[in-house]
Amino acid sequence: MATIKDIAKEVGLSITTVSRALNDYYDVSPKTKKRVKEVAEALNYSPNHIARSLVMKKTKTIGLLVSDLMREGVKDNFTFEVLTGINKCAGDLGYDLVLFSTSSDKQKEKTYTQLCRERRVDGVIISGIKTSDRYLTEVVTSDIPCVLIDIPVNSNSVGFVTTDNVLGAMKAVQHLIELGHTEIAFMNGHDFAYVSKKRLEGYLSALEKAGLPIHNEWIVNGSFLDSTAEKVAYELLQNNPEITAIFCASDLMALGVIKAATKLNIKVPEDLSIVGYDDILLASYVTPSLTTISQDKYQMGYQAAELLISMLKDNTTPHQRLLNTHLVIRESTSLHNKQ
Amino acid sequence: MATIKDIAKEVGLSITTVSRALNDYYDVSPKTKKRVKEVAEALNYSPNHIARSLVMKKTKTIGLLVSDLMREGVKDNFTFEVLTGINKCAGDLGYDLVLFSTSSDKQKEKTYTQLCRERRVDGVIISGIKTSDRYLTEVVTSDIPCVLIDIPVNSNSVGFVTTDNVLGAMKAVQHLIELGHTEIAFMNGHDFAYVSKKRLEGYLSALEKAGLPIHNEWIVNGSFLDSTAEKVAYELLQNNPEITAIFCASDLMALGVIKAATKLNIKVPEDLSIVGYDDILLASYVTPSLTTISQDKYQMGYQAAELLISMLKDNTTPHQRLLNTHLVIRESTSLHNKQ
DNA sequence: CTGAAAGCGCTAACAT
DNA sequence: ATGTTAGCGCTTTCAG
């Protein structure tokens, strides 16, 4: 494998000059540049990123830390779409993306900081961790540049991108209210998710604005899982037949709720309207297709990468980005059936 | 950031000894090892992978080259599941995974080989490229260790993992035949896919075995896209009402075929049985749910990584792995309705 | 068991 | 415009 040394020998110049020629420095004569580049080509030279990184102390690499790239994440390919966006932006801006797999067993032996420092990534993007995760506290205390997805931490070295979850939830509930629903339950995720808090806020605020009473028993947690949501919804619907609509904090849970409804012989949307959240791929394919709050996951990833890289270059810009959501009306909601 | 030099100074030993202590060499006294490790810990030392890679000429990193991690791939999260498997195995075996985004524009300026050599990956896994892709020829001629997903190239430096596509297709068609179908069409992918060739082989062979005639007009290409498949199927079904079953080379296309059938007022599975291929997430969620040939995508990724890493260590093992598929019977197939 | 010295491929002062 | 020198942090002969 040819190195700049080989090129230097070939053209009869010092390696310094070769290095500078290759990197288009201003103080190298065009002639030399041309010769050097020709020889480089002829020798089939590829620069050694490793060597460069070592001396420059920059790897042009960002890490992606996902709590569960593994199995479960496959269902809602939320993570995947985010990853796709990150990857694109990183590529556009000349950065490499390396995946950190945090298998739970490894999590114990290696700290977040160690992980990042060993691999010498310039910065990290973290997605899909709970607010209770031990990594989170580490992030804030470490000084590794970092962007979080959907967790609002803002310090000198860490920023975040998220969507307006309060507004998103409000849109969902308001849609139901406009359809004439007044008995609206809420299937939330879990207490360790920032988005859950915000979506609850939106749910409550929408009801309040409409002058609707709040039933605390109608606010339940489905852990963001379809199976859990199904179980919880089954109970909820069985005990509270007056409910005519449910807003779910994720599409996956909405799917679970539909299953529960089906089992109870409750028709969606005739007897029960359901709004999901996320607009995952499944949402448009299932029957009935899901009315939902759509977030642009690809864009979240793209923005996260862009934010991180901008932080790497110049740490003065604001460290947060807020994305919009929009309501997508499909088949799982309909006008309230006054009997 | 502490280096072994700092440790050396602290413990009053040479950096050589420190390096060997840290790496558990046999010729360092247990006492020294202990002291060194303690100091390392105290100094919050993290080894510099970059520096190590430079001298060892091994990065312990594998690259993943996907033709389209981008947008389209989101629908069938085939790639994602493969990625998940690769990531897990790489993690298990102490390798990092870096993503190569081959945006089509970049594809022109950088060759496959350059890409790999610059980043100094030890090996590469390539997924989702067509047999016509220019990368493919490069792979074979380059000597970079490489494992292909679903493309059978076998040389000293390249291997592959795939499933038994002939057998898979046969299982699908035989299932239809057992249900009493005799007029069975085939929606294939495109001519540049290895799997398409194999699945066609299986389709033909199953018909032949059953003594069923082959209609060449009933073998069509849907480009692995639901939209294309829908269009093509619409024509096919309209012009050949005698068809009672269609085997599709991918679930996504099966979805398209169902749409076409619905538009033509053909009921699935009552009037038309459909078998897909892949068993993507959607398959079990759509209505009617898809009977399909399931391949373990996670496992394909895992095996690919394992194969690659084994090739890196010891190039004597066979360079290919064949995985099984199995038939999953759901709602899109039923007994042929003899009228 | 430990250390001195060389070097991986590259960049960056600081000359010239 | 080009060359000299030093060094990034680590491993690895080769000598004690």
PDB file of C-alpha atoms in Angstrom, chain A residues 19-20 32 36 44 51 98 115 133 152 156 191 223 234 238 261 267 272 284 287 305 318 321 325:
ATOM      1  CA  SER A  19       1.503  16.087   2.096  1.00  0.00           C
ATOM      2  CA  ARG A  20       0.856  19.718   1.418  1.00  0.00           C
ATOM      3  CA  THR A  32       4.324  20.381  -8.118  1.00  0.00           C
ATOM      4  CA  VAL A  36       2.386  14.876  -7.011  1.00  0.00           C
ATOM      5  CA  ASN A  44      -2.807   3.968  -6.447  1.00  0.00           C
ATOM      6  CA  ALA A  51      -2.460   8.113  10.641  1.00  0.00           C
ATOM      7  CA  VAL A  98     -19.782   4.069  13.704  1.00  0.00           C
ATOM      8  CA  LEU A 115     -16.600   3.738  24.778  1.00  0.00           C
ATOM      9  CA  ASP A 133     -30.625   5.350  31.922  1.00  0.00           C
ATOM     10  CA  PRO A 152     -33.849  17.731  26.450  1.00  0.00           C
ATOM     11  CA  ASN A 156     -21.954  23.278  26.773  1.00  0.00           C
ATOM     12  CA  ASP A 191     -42.659   7.610  33.151  1.00  0.00           C
ATOM     13  CA  SER A 223     -44.721   0.966  27.982  1.00  0.00           C
ATOM     14  CA  TYR A 234     -58.528  -4.419  27.420  1.00  0.00           C
ATOM     15  CA  GLN A 238     -63.972  -3.252  29.705  1.00  0.00           C
ATOM     16  CA  ALA A 261     -60.985  -3.488  21.031  1.00  0.00           C
ATOM     17  CA  LYS A 267     -65.478  -1.634  16.324  1.00  0.00           C
ATOM     18  CA  LEU A 272     -63.964   3.688  19.199  1.00  0.00           C
ATOM     19  CA  SER A 284     -50.658   3.099   6.764  1.00  0.00           C
ATOM     20  CA  THR A 287     -56.605  -2.243   8.749  1.00  0.00           C
ATOM     21  CA  ALA A 305     -26.091  14.889  12.811  1.00  0.00           C
ATOM     22  CA  PRO A 318     -27.888  27.021  19.991  1.00  0.00           C
ATOM     23  CA  ARG A 321     -33.632  21.875  17.305  1.00  0.00           C
ATOM     24  CA  THR A 325     -45.317  17.207  13.560  1.00  0.00           C
TER      25      THR A 325
END
